[in-house]
Short mmCIF file of C-alpha atoms in Angstrom, two decimals:
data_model
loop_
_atom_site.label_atom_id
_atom_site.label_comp_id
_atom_site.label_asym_id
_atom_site.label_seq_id
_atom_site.Cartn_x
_atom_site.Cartn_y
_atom_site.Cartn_z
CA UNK A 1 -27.15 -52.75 -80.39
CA UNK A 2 -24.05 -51.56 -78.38
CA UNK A 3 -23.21 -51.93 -75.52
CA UNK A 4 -22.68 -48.92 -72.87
CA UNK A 5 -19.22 -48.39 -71.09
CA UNK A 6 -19.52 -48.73 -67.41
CA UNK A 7 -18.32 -45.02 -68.00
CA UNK A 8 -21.26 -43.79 -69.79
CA UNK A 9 -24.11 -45.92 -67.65
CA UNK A 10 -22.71 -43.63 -64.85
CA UNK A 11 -23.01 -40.18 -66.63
CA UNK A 12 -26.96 -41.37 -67.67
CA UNK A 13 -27.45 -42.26 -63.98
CA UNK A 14 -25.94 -38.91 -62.77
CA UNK A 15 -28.37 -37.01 -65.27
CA UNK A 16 -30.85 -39.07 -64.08
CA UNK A 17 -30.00 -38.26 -60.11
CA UNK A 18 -29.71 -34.66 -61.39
CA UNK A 19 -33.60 -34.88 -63.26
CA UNK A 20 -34.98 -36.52 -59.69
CA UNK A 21 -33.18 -33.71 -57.51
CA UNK A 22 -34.67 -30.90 -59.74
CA UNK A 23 -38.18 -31.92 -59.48
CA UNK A 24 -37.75 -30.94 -55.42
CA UNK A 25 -37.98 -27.75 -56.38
CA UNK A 26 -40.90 -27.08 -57.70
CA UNK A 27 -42.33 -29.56 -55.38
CA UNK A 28 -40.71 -27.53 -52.31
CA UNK A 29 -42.58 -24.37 -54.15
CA UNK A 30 -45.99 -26.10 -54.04
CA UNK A 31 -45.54 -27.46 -50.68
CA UNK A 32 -44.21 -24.26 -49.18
CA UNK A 33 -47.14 -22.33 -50.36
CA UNK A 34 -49.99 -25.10 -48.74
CA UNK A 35 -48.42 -26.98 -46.05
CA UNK A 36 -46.64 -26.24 -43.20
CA UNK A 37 -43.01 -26.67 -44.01
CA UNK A 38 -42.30 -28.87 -40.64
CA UNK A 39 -44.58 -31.32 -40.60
CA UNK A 40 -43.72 -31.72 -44.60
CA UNK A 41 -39.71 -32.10 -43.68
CA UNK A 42 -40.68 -34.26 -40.82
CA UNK A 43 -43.10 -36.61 -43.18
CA UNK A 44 -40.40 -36.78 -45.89
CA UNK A 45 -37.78 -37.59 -43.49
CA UNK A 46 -40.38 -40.38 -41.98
CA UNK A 47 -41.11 -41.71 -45.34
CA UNK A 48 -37.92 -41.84 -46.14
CA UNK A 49 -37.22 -43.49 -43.12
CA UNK A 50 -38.94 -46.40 -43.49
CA UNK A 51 -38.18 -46.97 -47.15
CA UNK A 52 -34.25 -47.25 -45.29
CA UNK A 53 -35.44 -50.16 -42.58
CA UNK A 54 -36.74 -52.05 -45.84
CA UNK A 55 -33.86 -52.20 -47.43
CA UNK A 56 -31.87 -52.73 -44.32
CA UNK A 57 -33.70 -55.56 -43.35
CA UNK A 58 -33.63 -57.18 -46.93
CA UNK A 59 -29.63 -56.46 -46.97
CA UNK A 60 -29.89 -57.94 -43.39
CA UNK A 61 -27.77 -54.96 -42.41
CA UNK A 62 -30.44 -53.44 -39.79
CA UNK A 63 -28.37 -53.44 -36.84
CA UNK A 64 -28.37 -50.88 -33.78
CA UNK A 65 -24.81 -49.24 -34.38
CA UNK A 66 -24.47 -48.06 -30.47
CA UNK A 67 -24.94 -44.83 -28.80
CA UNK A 68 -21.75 -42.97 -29.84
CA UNK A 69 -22.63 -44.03 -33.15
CA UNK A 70 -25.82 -42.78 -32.83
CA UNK A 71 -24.62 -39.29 -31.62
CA UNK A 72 -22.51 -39.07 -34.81
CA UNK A 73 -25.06 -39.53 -37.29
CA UNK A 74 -27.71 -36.74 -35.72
CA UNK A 75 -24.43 -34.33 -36.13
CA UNK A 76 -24.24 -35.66 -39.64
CA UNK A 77 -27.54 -35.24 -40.32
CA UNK A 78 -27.99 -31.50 -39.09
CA UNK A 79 -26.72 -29.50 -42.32
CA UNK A 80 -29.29 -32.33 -44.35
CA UNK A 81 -32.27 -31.77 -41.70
CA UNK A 82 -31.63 -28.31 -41.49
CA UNK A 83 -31.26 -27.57 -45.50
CA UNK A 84 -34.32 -29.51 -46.22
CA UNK A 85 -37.09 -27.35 -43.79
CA UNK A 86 -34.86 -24.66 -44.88
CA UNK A 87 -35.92 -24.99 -48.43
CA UNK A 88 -39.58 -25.49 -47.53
CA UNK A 89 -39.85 -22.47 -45.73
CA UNK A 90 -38.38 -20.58 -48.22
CA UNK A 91 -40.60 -22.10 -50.87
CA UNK A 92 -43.02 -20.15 -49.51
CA UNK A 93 -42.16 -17.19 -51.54
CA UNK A 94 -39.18 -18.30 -53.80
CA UNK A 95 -39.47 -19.99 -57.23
CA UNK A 96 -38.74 -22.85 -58.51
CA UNK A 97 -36.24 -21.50 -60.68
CA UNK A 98 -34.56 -19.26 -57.78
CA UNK A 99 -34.47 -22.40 -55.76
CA UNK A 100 -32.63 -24.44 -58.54
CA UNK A 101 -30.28 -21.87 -59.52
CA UNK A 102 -29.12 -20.62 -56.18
CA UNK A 103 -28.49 -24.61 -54.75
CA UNK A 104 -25.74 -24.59 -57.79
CA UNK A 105 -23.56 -22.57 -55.27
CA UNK A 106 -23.89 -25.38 -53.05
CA UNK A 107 -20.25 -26.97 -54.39
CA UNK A 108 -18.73 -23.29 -54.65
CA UNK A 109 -19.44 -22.76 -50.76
CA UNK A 110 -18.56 -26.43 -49.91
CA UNK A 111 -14.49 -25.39 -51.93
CA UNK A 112 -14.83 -22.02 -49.89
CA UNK A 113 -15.51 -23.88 -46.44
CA UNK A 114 -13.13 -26.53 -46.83
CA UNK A 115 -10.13 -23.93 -47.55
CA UNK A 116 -11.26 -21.53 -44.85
CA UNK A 117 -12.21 -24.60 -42.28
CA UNK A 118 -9.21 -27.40 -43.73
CA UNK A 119 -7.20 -24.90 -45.42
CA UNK A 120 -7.15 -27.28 -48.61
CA UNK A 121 -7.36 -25.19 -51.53
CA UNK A 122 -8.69 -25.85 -54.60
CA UNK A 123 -6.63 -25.49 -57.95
CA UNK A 124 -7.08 -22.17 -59.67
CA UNK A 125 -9.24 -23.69 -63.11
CA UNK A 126 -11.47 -25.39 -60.18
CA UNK A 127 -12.69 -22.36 -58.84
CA UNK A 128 -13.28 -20.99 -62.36
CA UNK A 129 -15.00 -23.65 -63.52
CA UNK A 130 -17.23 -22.75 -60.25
CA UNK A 131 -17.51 -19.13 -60.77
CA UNK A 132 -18.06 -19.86 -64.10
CA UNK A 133 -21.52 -22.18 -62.91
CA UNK A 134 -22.27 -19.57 -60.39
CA UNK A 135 -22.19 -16.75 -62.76
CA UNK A 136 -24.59 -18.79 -65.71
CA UNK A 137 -26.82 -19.66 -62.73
CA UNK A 138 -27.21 -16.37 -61.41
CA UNK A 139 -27.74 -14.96 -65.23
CA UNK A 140 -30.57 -17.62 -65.03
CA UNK A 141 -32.20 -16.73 -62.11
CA UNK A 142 -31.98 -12.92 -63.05
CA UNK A 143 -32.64 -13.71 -66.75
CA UNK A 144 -29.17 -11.69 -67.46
CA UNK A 145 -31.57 -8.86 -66.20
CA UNK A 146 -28.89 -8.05 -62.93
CA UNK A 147 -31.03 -4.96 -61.68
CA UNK A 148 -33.34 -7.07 -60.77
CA UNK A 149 -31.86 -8.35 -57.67
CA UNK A 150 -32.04 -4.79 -56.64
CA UNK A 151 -35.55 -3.75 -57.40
CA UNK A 152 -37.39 -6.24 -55.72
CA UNK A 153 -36.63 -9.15 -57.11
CA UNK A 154 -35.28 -11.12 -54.07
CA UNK A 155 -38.22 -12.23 -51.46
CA UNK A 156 -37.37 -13.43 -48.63
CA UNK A 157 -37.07 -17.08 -49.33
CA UNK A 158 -34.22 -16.96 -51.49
CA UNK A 159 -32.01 -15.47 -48.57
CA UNK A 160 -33.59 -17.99 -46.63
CA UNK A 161 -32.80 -20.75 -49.50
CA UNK A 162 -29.45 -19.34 -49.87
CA UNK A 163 -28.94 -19.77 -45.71
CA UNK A 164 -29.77 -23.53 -46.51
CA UNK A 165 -27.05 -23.54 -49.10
CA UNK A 166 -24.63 -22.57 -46.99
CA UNK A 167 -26.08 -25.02 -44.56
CA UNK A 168 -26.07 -27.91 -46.83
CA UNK A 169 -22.30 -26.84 -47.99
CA UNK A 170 -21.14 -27.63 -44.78
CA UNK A 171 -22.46 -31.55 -45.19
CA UNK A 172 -18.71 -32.88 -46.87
CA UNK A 173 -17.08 -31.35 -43.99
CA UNK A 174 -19.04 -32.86 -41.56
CA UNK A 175 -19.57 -35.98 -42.66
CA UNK A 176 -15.16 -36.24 -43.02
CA UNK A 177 -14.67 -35.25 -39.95
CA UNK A 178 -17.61 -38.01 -38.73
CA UNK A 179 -17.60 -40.63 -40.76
CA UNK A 180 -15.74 -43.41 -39.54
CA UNK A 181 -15.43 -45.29 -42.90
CA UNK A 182 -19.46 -47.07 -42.80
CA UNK A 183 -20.48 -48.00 -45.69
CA UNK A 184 -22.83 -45.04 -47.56
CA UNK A 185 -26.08 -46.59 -46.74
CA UNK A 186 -25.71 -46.76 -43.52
CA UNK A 187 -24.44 -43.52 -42.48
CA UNK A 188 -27.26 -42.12 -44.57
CA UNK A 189 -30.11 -44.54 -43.35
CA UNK A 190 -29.07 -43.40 -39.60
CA UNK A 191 -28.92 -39.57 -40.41
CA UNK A 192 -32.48 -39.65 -41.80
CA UNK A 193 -33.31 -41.96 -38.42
CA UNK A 194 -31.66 -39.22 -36.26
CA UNK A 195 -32.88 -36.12 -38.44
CA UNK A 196 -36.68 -38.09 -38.06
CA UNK A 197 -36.35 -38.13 -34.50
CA UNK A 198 -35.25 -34.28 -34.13
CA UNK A 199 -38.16 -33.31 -36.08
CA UNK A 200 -40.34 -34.94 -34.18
CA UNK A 201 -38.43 -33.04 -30.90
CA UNK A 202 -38.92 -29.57 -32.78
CA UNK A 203 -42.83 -30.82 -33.44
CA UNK A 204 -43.30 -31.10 -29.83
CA UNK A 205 -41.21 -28.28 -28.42
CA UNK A 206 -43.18 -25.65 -30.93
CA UNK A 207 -46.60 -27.02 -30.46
CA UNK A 208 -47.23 -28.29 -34.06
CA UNK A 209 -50.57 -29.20 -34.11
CA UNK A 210 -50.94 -32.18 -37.43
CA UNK A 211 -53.07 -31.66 -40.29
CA UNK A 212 -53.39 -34.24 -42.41
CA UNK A 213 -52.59 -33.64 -46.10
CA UNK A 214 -54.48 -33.32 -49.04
CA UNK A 215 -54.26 -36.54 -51.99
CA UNK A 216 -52.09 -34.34 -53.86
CA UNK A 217 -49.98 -33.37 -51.40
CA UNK A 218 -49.37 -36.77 -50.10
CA UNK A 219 -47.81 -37.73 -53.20
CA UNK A 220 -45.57 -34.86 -53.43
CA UNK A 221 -44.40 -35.54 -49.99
CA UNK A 222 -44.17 -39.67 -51.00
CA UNK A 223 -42.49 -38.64 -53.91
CA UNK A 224 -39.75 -36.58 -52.02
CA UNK A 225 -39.15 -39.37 -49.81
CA UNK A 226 -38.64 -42.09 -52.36
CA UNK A 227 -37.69 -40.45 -56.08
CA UNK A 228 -35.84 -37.46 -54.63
CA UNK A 229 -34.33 -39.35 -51.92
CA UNK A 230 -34.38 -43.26 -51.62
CA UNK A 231 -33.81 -43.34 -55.63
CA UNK A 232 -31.11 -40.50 -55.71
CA UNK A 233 -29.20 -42.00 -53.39
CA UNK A 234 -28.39 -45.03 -55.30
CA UNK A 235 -27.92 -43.13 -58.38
CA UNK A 236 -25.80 -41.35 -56.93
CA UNK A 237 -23.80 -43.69 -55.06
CA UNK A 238 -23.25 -46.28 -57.69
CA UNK A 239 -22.60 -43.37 -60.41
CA UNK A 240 -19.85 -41.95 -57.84
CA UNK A 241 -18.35 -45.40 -57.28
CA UNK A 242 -17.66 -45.36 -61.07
CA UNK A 243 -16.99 -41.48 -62.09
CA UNK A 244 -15.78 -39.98 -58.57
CA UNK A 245 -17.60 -38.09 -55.87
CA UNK A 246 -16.33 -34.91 -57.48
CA UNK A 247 -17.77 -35.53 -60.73
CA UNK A 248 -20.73 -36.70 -59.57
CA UNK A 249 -21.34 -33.48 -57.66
CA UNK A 250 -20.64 -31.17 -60.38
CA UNK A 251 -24.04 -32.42 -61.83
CA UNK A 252 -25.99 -30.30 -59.46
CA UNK A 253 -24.66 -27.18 -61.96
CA UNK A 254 -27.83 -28.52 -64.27
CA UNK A 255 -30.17 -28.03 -61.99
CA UNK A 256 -31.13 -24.15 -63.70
CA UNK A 257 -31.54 -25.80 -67.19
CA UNK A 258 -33.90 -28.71 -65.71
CA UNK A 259 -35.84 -26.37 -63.85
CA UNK A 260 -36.13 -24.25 -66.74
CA UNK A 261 -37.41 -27.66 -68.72
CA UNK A 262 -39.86 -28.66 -66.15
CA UNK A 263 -41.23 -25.55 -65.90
CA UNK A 264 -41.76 -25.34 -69.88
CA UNK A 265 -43.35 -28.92 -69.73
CA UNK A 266 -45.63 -28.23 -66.61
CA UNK A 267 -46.58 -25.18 -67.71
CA UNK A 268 -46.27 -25.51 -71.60
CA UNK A 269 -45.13 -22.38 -72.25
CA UNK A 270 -40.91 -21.29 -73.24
CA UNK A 271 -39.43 -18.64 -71.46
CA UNK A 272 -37.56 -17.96 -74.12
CA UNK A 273 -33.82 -16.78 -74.83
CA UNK A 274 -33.06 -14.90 -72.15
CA UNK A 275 -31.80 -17.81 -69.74
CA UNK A 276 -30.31 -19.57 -72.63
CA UNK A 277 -26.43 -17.75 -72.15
CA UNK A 278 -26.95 -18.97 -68.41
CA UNK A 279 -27.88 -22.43 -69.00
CA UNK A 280 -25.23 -22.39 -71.70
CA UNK A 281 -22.36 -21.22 -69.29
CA UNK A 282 -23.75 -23.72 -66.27
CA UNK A 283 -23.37 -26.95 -68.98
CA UNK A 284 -19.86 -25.69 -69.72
CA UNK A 285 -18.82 -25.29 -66.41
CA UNK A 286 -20.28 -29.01 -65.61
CA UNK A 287 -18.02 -30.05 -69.04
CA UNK A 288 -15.10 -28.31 -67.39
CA UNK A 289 -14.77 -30.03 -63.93
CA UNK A 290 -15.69 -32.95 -65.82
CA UNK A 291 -12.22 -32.35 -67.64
CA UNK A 292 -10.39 -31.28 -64.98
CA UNK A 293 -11.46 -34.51 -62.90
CA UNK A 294 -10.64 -36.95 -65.46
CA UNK A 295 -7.15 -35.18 -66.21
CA UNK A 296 -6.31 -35.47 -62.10
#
């Protein structure tokens, strides 16, 4: 039997991380819809939480950083905190799919930010490559049917889902202008710390009152906290070590085609062709950066 590159384990593990991150969606759709969306960030974020002192304390690595410290990672961890009861509030009355497609824009905001914010602009085949995911996403969500966006078919929650894009766009330019050169696990083991401990401040300022969750909801919130976060971030992180943070990113542009195959396997049923041209263009986009990162 062959043997895999250390190249290719890292494009399995990013379509891996990519599989994990899709199944918050329809998740975030099921939660919005029966639980509030606070107390489900703020469990996640707990969960989560605790999975982090584990493997702190087994690393041996669970140390208190100080207060400035401390300060740095709640900033960090305000576009994450923010994006996250963002997108359960929204999932309330947006889709899956609308969810999926629209956080593909993510990486085109984050380019937009960082030219308007750093003034470091992107090559000219990098933003095409975006448009290019943005556009097959969009065809996607609309089912190539554009009209729709204008008769009706835009609730409320995706402009609040697209507010947490733009929210969770900002995260790279935070965390550059924060991060003081911790290693990954740390700076993310702290934000969820700090973002736990400013949920539990918005709890208490708006008079949450706790209801405990159902079976099945517990283990979609258990499974946010440890597949679609705990599990993701290792993916991610060793896959990135390998590939490049860029390339790694640009694996959020198959979040529409995963959605579209979880759907079809949850609910057995095919959609059929119509998002097919906009899964097509999202993959080639994703090939593209690929390319263009490998080239640089």
């Amino acid at each position: 039997m062959p043997v895999l590159s250390t190249v290719t384990r890292a494009h399995i593990s990013l379509l891996i991380y990519a599989l994990l991150i899709t199944t918050s969606f329809p998740l975030a759709h099921y939660l919005g819809g029966q639980y509030p969306p606070l107390l489900t960030t703020w469990l996640r974020f707990l969960l989560a939480s605790l999975g982090f002192v584990l493997v702190l304390g087994w690393r041996r690595q669970l140390v208190w950083p100080g207060w400035p410290a401390v300060l740095r990672y709640s900033l960090i961890s305000l576009p994450l905190t923010g994006f996250f009861l963002l997108m359960f509030v929204a999932g309330q009355s947006a889709t899956a799919l609308a969810m999926g497609s629209l956080a593909t824009l993510v990486p085109l905001f984050s380019a937009a930010l960082a030219w308007l914010v750093w003034c470091t602009p992107a090559p000219l085949v990098r933003w095409l490559a975006l448009l290019l995911g943005a556009l097959g996403a969009l065809w996607v969500l609309t089912q190539g049917e554009w009209q729709r966006l204008g008769q009706g078919g835009w609730p409320i929650g995706n402009t609040l889902f697209l507010a947490a894009c733009l929210l969770m766009s900002s995260y790279p330019l935070v965390l550059k202008q924060l991060h003081r050169g911790e290693p990954m696990l740390q700076v993310t083991s702290w934000s969820l710390f700090t973002g736990t401990i400013l949920l539990t401040l918005a709890m208490l300022v708006t008079g949450s009152q706790w209801i405990w969750p159902t079976p099945m909801q517990w283990s979609a919130i258990a499974w946010l906290a440890t597949g679609s976060t705990m599990l993701t971030f290792f993916l991610f992180q060793s896959a990135a070590l390998v590939v490049g943070a860029s390339s790694a990113h640009a694996y959020s542009l198959l979040t529409p085609a995963l959605v579209v195959l979880l759907n079809s396997l949850l609910l057995q049923t095919w959609p059929g062709w119509q998002p097919l041209p906009g899964i097509l263009l999202t993959v080639l986009a994703l090939l593209w950066l690929l390319f263009q990162d490998r080239q640089a």
